[in-house]
XYZ file of C-alpha atoms in Angstrom:
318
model
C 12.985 -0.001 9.516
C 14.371 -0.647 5.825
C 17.417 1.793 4.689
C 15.910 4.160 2.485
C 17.663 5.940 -0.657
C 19.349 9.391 0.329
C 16.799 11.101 -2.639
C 13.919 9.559 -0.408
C 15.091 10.695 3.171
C 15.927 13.667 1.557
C 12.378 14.421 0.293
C 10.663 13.082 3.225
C 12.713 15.848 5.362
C 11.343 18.456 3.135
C 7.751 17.161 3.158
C 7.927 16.548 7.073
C 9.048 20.407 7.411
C 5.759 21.386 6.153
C 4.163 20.076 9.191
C 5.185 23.242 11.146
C 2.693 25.048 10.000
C -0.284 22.807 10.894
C 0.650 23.125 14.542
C -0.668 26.114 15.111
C -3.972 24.224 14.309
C -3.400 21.474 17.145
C -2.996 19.185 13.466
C -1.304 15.983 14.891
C 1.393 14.030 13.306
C -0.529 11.101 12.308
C -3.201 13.204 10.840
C -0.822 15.023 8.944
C 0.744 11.880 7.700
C -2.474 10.709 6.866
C -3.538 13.912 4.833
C -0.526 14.116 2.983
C -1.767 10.690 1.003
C -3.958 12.457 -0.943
C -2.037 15.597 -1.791
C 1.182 13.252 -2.865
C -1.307 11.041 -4.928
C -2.438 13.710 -6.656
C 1.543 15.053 -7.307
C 2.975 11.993 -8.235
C -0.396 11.018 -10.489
C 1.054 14.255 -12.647
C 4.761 13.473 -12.288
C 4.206 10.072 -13.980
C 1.529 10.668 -15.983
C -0.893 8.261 -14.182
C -3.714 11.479 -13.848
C -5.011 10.276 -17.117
C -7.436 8.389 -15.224
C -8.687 11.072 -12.813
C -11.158 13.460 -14.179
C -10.541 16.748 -15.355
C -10.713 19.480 -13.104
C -9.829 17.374 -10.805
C -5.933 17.024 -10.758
C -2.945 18.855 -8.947
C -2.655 21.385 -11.404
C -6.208 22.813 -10.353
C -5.421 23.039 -6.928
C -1.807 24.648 -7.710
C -3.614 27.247 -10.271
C -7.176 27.670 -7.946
C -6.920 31.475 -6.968
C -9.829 31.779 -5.787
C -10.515 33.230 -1.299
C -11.723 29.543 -0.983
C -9.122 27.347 -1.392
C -10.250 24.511 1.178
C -13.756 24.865 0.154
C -12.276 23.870 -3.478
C -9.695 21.526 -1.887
C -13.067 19.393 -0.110
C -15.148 18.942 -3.296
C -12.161 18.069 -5.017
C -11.718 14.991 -2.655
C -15.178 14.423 -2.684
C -16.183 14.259 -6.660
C -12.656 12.278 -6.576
C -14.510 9.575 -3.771
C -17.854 9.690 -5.577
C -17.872 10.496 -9.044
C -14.805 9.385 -10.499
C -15.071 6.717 -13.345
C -12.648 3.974 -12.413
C -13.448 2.368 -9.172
C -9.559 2.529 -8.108
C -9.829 6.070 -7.729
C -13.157 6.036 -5.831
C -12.007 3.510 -3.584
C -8.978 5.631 -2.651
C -10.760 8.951 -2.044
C -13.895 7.049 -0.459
C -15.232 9.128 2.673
C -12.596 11.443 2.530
C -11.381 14.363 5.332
C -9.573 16.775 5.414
C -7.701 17.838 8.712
C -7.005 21.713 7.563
C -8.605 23.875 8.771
C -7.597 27.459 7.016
C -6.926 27.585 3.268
C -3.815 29.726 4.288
C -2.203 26.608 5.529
C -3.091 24.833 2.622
C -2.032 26.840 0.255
C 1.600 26.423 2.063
C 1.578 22.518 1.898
C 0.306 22.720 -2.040
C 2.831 25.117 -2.800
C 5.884 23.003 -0.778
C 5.153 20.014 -2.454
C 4.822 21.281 -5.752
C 8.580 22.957 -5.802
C 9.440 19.271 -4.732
C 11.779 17.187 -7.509
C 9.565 13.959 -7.735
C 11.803 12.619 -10.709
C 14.472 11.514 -8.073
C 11.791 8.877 -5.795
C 12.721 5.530 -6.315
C 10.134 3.195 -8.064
C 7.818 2.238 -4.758
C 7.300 6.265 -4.669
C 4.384 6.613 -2.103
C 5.285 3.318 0.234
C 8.794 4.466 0.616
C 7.824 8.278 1.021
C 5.180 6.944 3.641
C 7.918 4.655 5.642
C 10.140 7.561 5.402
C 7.577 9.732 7.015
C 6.601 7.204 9.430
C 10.144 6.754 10.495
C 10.191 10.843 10.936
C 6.914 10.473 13.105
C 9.187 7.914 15.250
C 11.808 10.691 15.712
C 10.128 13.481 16.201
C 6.967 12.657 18.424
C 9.080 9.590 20.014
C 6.317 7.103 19.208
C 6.772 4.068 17.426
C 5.832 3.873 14.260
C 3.166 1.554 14.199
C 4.046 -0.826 10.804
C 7.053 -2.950 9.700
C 8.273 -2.483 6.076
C 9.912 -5.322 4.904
C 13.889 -3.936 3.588
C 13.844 -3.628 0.077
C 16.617 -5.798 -0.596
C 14.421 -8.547 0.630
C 11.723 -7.771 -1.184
C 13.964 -7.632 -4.459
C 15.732 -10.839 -3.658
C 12.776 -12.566 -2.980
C 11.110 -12.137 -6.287
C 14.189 -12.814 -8.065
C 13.905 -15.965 -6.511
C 10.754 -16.403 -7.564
C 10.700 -15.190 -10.831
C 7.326 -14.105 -11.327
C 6.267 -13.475 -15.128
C 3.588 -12.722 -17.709
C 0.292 -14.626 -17.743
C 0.512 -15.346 -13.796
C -1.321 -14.286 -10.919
C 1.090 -13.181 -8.174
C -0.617 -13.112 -4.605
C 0.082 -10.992 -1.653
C -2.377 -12.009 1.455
C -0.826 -9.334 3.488
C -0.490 -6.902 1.276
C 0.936 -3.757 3.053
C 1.666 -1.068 0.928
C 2.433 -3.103 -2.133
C 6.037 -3.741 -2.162
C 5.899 -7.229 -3.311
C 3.599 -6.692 -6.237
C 4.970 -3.248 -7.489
C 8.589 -5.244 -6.869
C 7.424 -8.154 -9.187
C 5.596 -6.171 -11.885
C 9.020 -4.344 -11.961
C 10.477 -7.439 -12.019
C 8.100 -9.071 -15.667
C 8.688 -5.561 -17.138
C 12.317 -5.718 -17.000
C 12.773 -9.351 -17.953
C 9.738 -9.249 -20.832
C 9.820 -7.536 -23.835
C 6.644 -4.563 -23.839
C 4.617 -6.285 -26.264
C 4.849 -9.486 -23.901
C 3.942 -7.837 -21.473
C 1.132 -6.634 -23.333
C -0.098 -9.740 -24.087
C -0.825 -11.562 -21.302
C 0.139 -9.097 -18.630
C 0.336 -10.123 -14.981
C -2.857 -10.189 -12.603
C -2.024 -9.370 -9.040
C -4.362 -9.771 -5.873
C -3.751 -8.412 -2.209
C -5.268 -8.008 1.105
C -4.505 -5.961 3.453
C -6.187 -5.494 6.785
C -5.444 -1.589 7.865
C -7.136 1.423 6.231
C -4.441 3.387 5.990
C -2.211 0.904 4.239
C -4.806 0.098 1.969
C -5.453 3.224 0.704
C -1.366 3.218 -0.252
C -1.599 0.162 -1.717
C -4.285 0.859 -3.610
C -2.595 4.709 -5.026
C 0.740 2.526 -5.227
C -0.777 0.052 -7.725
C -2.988 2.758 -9.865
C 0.196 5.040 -10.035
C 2.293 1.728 -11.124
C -0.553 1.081 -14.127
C -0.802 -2.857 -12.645
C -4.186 -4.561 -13.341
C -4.260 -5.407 -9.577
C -7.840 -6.317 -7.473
C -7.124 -5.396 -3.817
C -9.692 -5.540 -0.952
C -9.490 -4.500 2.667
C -10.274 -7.299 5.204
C -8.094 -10.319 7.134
C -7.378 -12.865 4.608
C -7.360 -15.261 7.006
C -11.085 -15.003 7.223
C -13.628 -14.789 4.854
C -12.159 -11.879 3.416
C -9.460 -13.908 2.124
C -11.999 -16.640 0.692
C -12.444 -14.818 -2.768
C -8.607 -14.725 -3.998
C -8.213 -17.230 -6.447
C -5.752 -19.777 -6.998
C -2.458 -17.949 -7.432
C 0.868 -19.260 -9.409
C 2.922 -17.028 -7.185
C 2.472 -15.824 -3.469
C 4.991 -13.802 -2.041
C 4.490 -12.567 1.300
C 5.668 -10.769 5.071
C 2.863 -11.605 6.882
C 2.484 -10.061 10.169
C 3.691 -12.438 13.319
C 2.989 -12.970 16.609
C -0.531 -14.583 18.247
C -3.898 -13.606 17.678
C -4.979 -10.467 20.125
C -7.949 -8.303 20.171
C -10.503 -9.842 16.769
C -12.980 -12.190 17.516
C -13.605 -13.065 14.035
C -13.214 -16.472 12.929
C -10.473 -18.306 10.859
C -11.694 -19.935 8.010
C -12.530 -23.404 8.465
C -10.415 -24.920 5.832
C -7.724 -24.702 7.700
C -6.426 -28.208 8.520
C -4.321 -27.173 12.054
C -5.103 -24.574 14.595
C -2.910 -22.385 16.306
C -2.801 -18.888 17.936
C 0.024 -17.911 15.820
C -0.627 -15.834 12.777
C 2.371 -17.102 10.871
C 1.207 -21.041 11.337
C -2.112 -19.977 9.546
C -0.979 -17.544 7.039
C 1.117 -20.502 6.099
C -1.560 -22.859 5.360
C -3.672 -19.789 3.891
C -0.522 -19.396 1.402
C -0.232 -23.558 1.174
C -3.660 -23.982 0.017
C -3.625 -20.966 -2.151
C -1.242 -22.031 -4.831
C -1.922 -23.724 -7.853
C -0.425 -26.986 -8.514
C 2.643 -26.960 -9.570
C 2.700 -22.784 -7.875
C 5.867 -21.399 -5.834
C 5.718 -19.140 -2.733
C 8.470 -17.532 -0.821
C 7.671 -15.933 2.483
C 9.041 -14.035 5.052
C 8.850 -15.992 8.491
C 10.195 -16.180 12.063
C 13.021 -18.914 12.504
C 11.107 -20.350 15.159
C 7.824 -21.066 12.872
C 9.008 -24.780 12.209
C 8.915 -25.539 16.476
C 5.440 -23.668 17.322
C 2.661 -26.016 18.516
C -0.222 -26.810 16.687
C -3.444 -28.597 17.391
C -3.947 -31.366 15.485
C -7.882 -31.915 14.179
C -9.567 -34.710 15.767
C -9.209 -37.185 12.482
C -5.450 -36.777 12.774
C -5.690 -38.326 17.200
C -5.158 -41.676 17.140
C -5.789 -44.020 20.171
């Protein structure tokens, strides 16, 4: 688990207190975890001005002000017109088939009113991804599960773009996306070493895939709250899913490890080796993604250069 700032643990604590009084309503930890995406997103959309792009009527400030004996009822259509009737397509695809696990608008009204006394200016710049690991980390603690995902530190993340020096007029490539950490890390990175109007200009283009729900929906508030022109789809990109991304000047990358379990969905066939090993094909995924003349740095197990491979039947030779 990456070493999160003391302003982020220390928010995390005092969003993670609010859970106590969602018990009562046999609320779980993950579904609270999971609920709390849209009521941050909404928050943070104000904080940083982002809530431009959501509709009127529909921002935090009209749940904070609704005083009206319905407050979930208000709370549901707001998620709803937010999933269905927004005008940019980010938004819909964040709020798409939304729920809601409360269950009395007393309750509600608590969690609104606890994250609103919150002091947002002190989150570090991958707000909602580091937020989320924090929480994630909490869920760890407290309900002594794990927590289910691996964020990569965010040292390494840093590093690793430096190294790569991503800049205006590319397309930078994540395959396995996560929360966003790479991209949000390397349009930090073009802003800081480009002037604005460079930026401007020929800003950056950044694609991702990421293959869990939940994540996705992060990624996809992370990027709209971070302004990026970013297209992001949910699927495997080792499959088909992944056949759309273009070819990419930068990849950058932590792609999950270990062998194939559980999907029976096919690789994609352009894949010159086969292996059980997710890291052996997300390696020729991120080979035969690049441009010529593109750079990659990713995140792999020491052992990746020993695994066996299968060689296709043009490469046996008798």
């Amino acid at each position: 688990m990456t070493t999160l700032p003391p302003s982020t643990r220390a928010t995390a604590s005092r969003i993670w207190s609010l859970c106590n009084v969602l018990r009562g309503d046999g609320i779980s930890y993950n579904q609270y975890i999971a609920e709390l995406t849209y009521l941050l997103f909404l928050k943070v959309a104000e904080e940083n001005g982002a809530e431009s792009s959501l509709p009127e009527g529909y921002r935090w400030k009209d749940l904070v002000s609704y005083d009206g004996a319905n407050l979930l009822g208000h709370y549901q259509e707001m998620l709803t017109h937010l999933g269905t009737s927004s005008e940019t397509k980010m938004v819909r695809d964040i709020f798409a088939f939304p729920t809601t696990v409360f269950s009395h608008s007393e309750n509600l009204r608590v969690v609104i009113n606890g994250l609103n006394a919150i002091q947002w200016n002190q989150i570090s710049e991958d707000g909602l991804g580091q937020i989320y690991e924090a929480l994630l980390a909490k869920n760890s603690e407290d309900a002594r599960s794990g927590a289910g995902q691996y964020f990569t530190p965010r040292a390494l993340v840093d590093c690793i773009v430096s190294i790569v020096k991503p800049t205006v007029g590319e397309l930078i490539q994540d395959p396995a996306t996560g929360t966003g950490g790479f991209l949000i890390s390397a349009d930090a990175y073009v802003r800081a070493t480009q002037t604005q109007e460079e930026y401007e200009a020929t800003p950056p283009q950044y694609e991702g895939v990421e293959i869990e729900r939940g994540t996705y929906r992060l990624c996809l508030m992370n990027v709209f709250l971070h302004r990026m022109n970013a297209s992001l789809s949910l699927g495997d990109a080792l499959t088909e899913d992944g056949s759309h991304l273009k070819p990419a000047d930068v990849i950058i990358a932590n792609p999950p490890f270990g062998a194939k379990s559980g999907s029976v969905r096919a690789t994609r066939d352009s894949f010159s080796y086969s292996s059980s090993n997710k890291q052996l094909e997300f390696l020729q995924h991120i080979y035969q993604s690049l441009k010529p003349g593109g750079r990659a740095a990713v995140v792999l197990p020491d052992n990746v250069l020993f695994e066996e491979v299968t060689l296709p039947p043009s490469f046996i030779q008798f």
